[in-house]
mmCIF file of C-alpha atoms in Angstrom:
data_model
loop_
_atom_site.group_PDB
_atom_site.id
_atom_site.type_symbol
_atom_site.label_atom_id
_atom_site.label_comp_id
_atom_site.label_asym_id
_atom_site.label_seq_id
_atom_site.Cartn_x
_atom_site.Cartn_y
_atom_site.Cartn_z
ATOM 1 C CA LEU A 284 82.843 37.356 81.770
ATOM 2 C CA ASP A 285 80.794 34.749 80.881
ATOM 3 C CA ILE A 286 77.404 36.720 80.075
ATOM 4 C CA LYS A 287 74.830 34.661 78.189
ATOM 5 C CA THR A 288 72.166 36.775 78.093
ATOM 6 C CA VAL A 289 71.783 40.647 77.649
ATOM 7 C CA VAL A 290 68.197 41.843 78.722
ATOM 8 C CA VAL A 291 66.454 45.038 76.905
ATOM 9 C CA SER A 292 63.598 47.007 77.288
ATOM 10 C CA CYS A 293 64.237 49.309 74.703
ATOM 11 C CA GLY A 294 63.664 48.412 70.533
ATOM 12 C CA THR A 295 66.078 50.874 69.440
ATOM 13 C CA CYS A 296 68.559 49.603 71.927
ATOM 14 C CA TYR A 297 67.835 46.170 71.028
ATOM 15 C CA ASP A 298 68.797 47.475 67.469
ATOM 16 C CA GLN A 299 71.873 49.256 68.281
ATOM 17 C CA LEU A 300 73.155 46.540 70.874
ATOM 18 C CA GLN A 301 72.951 43.785 67.788
ATOM 19 C CA GLY A 302 75.260 45.786 66.039
ATOM 20 C CA TYR A 303 77.918 45.187 68.632
ATOM 21 C CA GLN A 304 78.121 41.643 67.894
ATOM 22 C CA PHE A 305 78.072 40.055 71.420
ATOM 23 C CA ASP A 306 78.332 36.767 70.398
ATOM 24 C CA LYS A 307 81.820 37.239 69.261
ATOM 25 C CA ILE A 308 82.868 39.122 72.633
ATOM 26 C CA PHE A 309 81.047 36.922 74.803
ATOM 27 C CA PRO A 310 80.503 33.386 72.827
ATOM 28 C CA GLY A 311 77.000 32.116 73.319
ATOM 29 C CA CYS A 312 75.690 35.387 74.446
ATOM 30 C CA ARG A 313 72.587 36.548 73.282
ATOM 31 C CA ILE A 314 70.032 39.210 73.320
ATOM 32 C CA ILE A 315 66.338 38.907 74.149
ATOM 33 C CA ASP A 316 63.413 41.659 74.960
ATOM 34 C CA ILE A 317 62.695 41.463 78.634
ATOM 35 C CA HIS A 318 58.809 40.699 77.553
ATOM 36 C CA GLU A 319 60.282 37.721 75.703
ATOM 37 C CA TYR A 320 62.644 36.803 78.299
ATOM 38 C CA LEU A 321 59.594 36.743 80.574
ATOM 39 C CA LEU A 322 57.283 34.403 78.685
ATOM 40 C CA GLU A 323 60.354 31.991 78.269
ATOM 41 C CA LYS A 324 61.119 31.996 81.722
ATOM 42 C CA GLY A 325 57.175 31.322 82.554
ATOM 43 C CA ILE A 326 56.444 35.006 84.069
ATOM 44 C CA THR A 327 52.859 35.286 83.097
ATOM 45 C CA LEU A 328 49.650 36.822 84.394
ATOM 46 C CA ALA A 329 46.201 34.998 83.986
ATOM 47 C CA ALA A 330 43.573 37.347 83.055
ATOM 48 C CA ALA A 331 45.249 40.390 84.163
ATOM 49 C CA GLY A 332 42.232 42.414 82.688
ATOM 50 C CA ALA A 333 41.779 44.241 79.435
ATOM 51 C CA PHE A 334 44.523 46.544 78.122
ATOM 52 C CA LEU A 335 45.187 48.397 74.863
ATOM 53 C CA PHE A 336 48.507 47.432 73.507
ATOM 54 C CA HIS A 337 50.958 50.297 71.675
ATOM 55 C CA ASP A 338 53.142 48.318 69.607
ATOM 56 C CA PRO A 339 56.273 50.946 69.176
ATOM 57 C CA CYS A 340 57.946 51.956 65.641
ATOM 58 C CA HIS A 341 60.969 50.414 66.794
ATOM 59 C CA SER A 342 59.761 46.957 68.641
ATOM 60 C CA PRO A 343 62.070 44.932 71.075
ATOM 61 C CA MET A 344 59.942 41.886 70.210
ATOM 62 C CA LYS A 345 61.780 40.188 67.795
ATOM 63 C CA LEU A 346 61.002 36.281 68.481
ATOM 64 C CA GLN A 347 57.479 36.460 67.182
ATOM 65 C CA ASP A 348 54.409 39.036 66.901
ATOM 66 C CA PRO A 349 54.773 41.025 69.324
ATOM 67 C CA LEU A 350 50.564 41.030 69.921
ATOM 68 C CA LYS A 351 51.016 37.007 70.240
ATOM 69 C CA THR A 352 53.328 37.661 73.171
ATOM 70 C CA VAL A 353 51.427 40.661 75.112
ATOM 71 C CA LYS A 354 48.825 38.171 74.861
ATOM 72 C CA ALA A 355 50.651 35.628 75.956
ATOM 73 C CA LEU A 356 52.136 37.429 79.226
ATOM 74 C CA LEU A 357 48.787 39.266 80.043
ATOM 75 C CA GLY A 358 45.883 36.889 78.908
ATOM 76 C CA GLY A 359 43.638 37.063 75.965
ATOM 77 C CA GLN A 360 41.912 40.777 76.335
ATOM 78 C CA VAL A 361 44.143 42.643 74.697
ATOM 79 C CA VAL A 362 43.689 44.951 71.677
ATOM 80 C CA GLN A 363 46.325 46.623 69.518
ATOM 81 C CA SER A 364 45.992 50.213 68.944
ATOM 82 C CA ASP A 365 48.032 51.239 65.459
ATOM 83 C CA ARG A 366 49.668 54.126 64.534
ATOM 84 C CA CYS A 367 52.572 55.752 65.602
ATOM 85 C CA CYS A 368 52.103 57.853 69.067
ATOM 86 C CA GLY A 369 53.537 60.782 67.500
ATOM 87 C CA GLU A 370 56.590 60.939 69.965
ATOM 88 C CA SER A 371 58.913 58.689 67.643
ATOM 89 C CA GLY A 372 62.285 59.385 69.415
ATOM 90 C CA THR A 373 62.960 63.246 69.295
ATOM 91 C CA LEU A 374 60.413 63.894 66.627
ATOM 92 C CA ALA A 375 58.204 65.585 69.367
ATOM 93 C CA LEU A 376 61.119 67.844 70.526
ATOM 94 C CA ASN A 377 62.073 68.754 66.821
ATOM 95 C CA ARG A 378 59.215 68.952 64.862
ATOM 96 C CA PRO A 379 56.223 69.168 67.081
ATOM 97 C CA ASP A 380 54.408 70.447 63.963
ATOM 98 C CA ILE A 381 54.752 67.369 62.588
ATOM 99 C CA SER A 382 54.064 65.494 65.552
ATOM 100 C CA THR A 383 51.043 67.069 66.591
ATOM 101 C CA GLN A 384 49.418 66.092 63.292
ATOM 102 C CA VAL A 385 50.021 62.306 64.083
ATOM 103 C CA ARG A 386 48.800 62.880 67.579
ATOM 104 C CA PHE A 387 45.417 63.486 66.560
ATOM 105 C CA ARG A 388 45.345 60.303 64.147
ATOM 106 C CA LYS A 389 46.649 58.322 67.026
ATOM 107 C CA GLU A 390 44.280 59.728 69.269
ATOM 108 C CA GLU A 391 41.561 58.472 66.988
ATOM 109 C CA GLU A 392 42.691 55.061 67.111
ATOM 110 C CA ILE A 393 42.746 55.028 70.697
ATOM 111 C CA GLN A 394 39.195 55.865 71.150
ATOM 112 C CA ARG A 395 38.795 53.158 68.274
ATOM 113 C CA GLY A 396 40.203 50.780 70.993
ATOM 114 C CA GLU A 397 38.459 51.805 73.670
ATOM 115 C CA VAL A 398 35.525 50.909 72.050
ATOM 116 C CA GLN A 399 36.772 47.532 71.176
ATOM 117 C CA LEU A 400 37.837 46.842 74.918
ATOM 118 C CA ARG A 401 34.605 47.812 76.237
ATOM 119 C CA GLN A 402 32.842 45.368 74.119
ATOM 120 C CA LEU A 403 34.944 42.407 75.405
ATOM 121 C CA PRO A 404 33.359 40.203 78.092
ATOM 122 C CA GLY A 405 33.627 41.231 81.685
ATOM 123 C CA VAL A 406 35.149 44.906 81.210
ATOM 124 C CA ALA A 407 32.716 47.595 82.672
ATOM 125 C CA ALA A 408 31.425 50.389 80.536
ATOM 126 C CA LYS A 409 33.216 53.013 83.180
ATOM 127 C CA ALA A 410 36.300 51.038 83.866
ATOM 128 C CA ASN A 411 39.416 52.936 83.950
ATOM 129 C CA LEU A 412 41.563 50.961 81.304
ATOM 130 C CA LYS A 413 45.250 51.374 80.481
ATOM 131 C CA ILE A 414 47.232 51.336 77.438
ATOM 132 C CA LEU A 415 50.390 49.814 77.699
ATOM 133 C CA THR A 416 53.790 49.695 75.629
ATOM 134 C CA SER A 417 57.261 48.492 75.722
ATOM 135 C CA CYS A 418 59.039 51.663 74.900
ATOM 136 C CA PRO A 419 60.523 54.312 77.045
ATOM 137 C CA ALA A 420 59.900 57.311 74.334
ATOM 138 C CA CYS A 421 56.670 55.890 73.709
ATOM 139 C CA LEU A 422 55.604 55.620 77.235
ATOM 140 C CA GLN A 423 56.160 59.460 77.201
ATOM 141 C CA GLY A 424 54.383 60.138 74.321
ATOM 142 C CA LEU A 425 50.971 58.271 74.974
ATOM 143 C CA SER A 426 50.859 60.071 78.596
ATOM 144 C CA ARG A 427 50.801 63.401 76.543
ATOM 145 C CA TYR A 428 47.129 61.805 75.444
ATOM 146 C CA ALA A 429 45.786 61.620 79.314
ATOM 147 C CA ASP A 430 44.198 65.111 79.418
ATOM 148 C CA ASP A 431 42.618 65.174 75.434
ATOM 149 C CA LEU A 432 40.694 61.691 76.470
ATOM 150 C CA GLN A 433 37.696 62.159 78.524
ATOM 151 C CA ALA A 434 36.240 58.561 78.521
ATOM 152 C CA GLY A 435 38.871 57.770 81.645
ATOM 153 C CA LEU A 436 40.878 55.359 79.638
ATOM 154 C CA LEU A 437 44.266 56.540 79.425
ATOM 155 C CA GLN A 438 46.932 55.619 82.162
ATOM 156 C CA ALA A 439 49.909 54.677 80.000
ATOM 157 C CA ASP A 440 52.694 52.344 81.576
ATOM 158 C CA TYR A 441 54.874 50.024 80.592
ATOM 159 C CA ILE A 442 53.729 46.172 79.982
ATOM 160 C CA VAL A 443 56.699 44.753 82.587
ATOM 161 C CA VAL A 444 55.451 47.785 85.257
ATOM 162 C CA GLU A 445 51.485 46.611 84.959
ATOM 163 C CA MET A 446 52.861 43.061 85.505
ATOM 164 C CA ALA A 447 55.295 43.758 88.482
ATOM 165 C CA ASN A 448 52.636 45.714 90.130
ATOM 166 C CA GLN A 449 49.988 42.495 90.031
ATOM 167 C CA ILE A 450 52.944 40.466 90.947
ATOM 168 C CA LEU A 451 54.195 42.104 93.766
#
């Protein structure tokens, strides 16, 4: 097989696949995150809107700072939300007590991020905003916040899904 590029959308999968040494099995093969691949191919959105960005603990974006990649894909109105979302693979299932405590701090970060987003030019005070991520576990974790946040901020989604919705 003449495989030159393996595109992934999960940081944990990326890290695992790197250990398989694809370049020895398929000479010249590389592993790349879907977001970095889209950027490389010039598939971006100009002024896609204002977004909160959750960078996963196991980020699949390896070529440059993930926030820089996301801003290049979606435009400059992106604010990074710090802290773990509390999902952390199976943490929420195995240790809900710890995960719940992590979630309280993340909720505070999301609220701070919302305030920052609403201060950006062109963002309406009552507009529904989104928090985007690049991790399947984080998407599940971020979706858990929807009922707790009254401001209407949180609709969690993947970055590439938001891009596909806007492009298609």
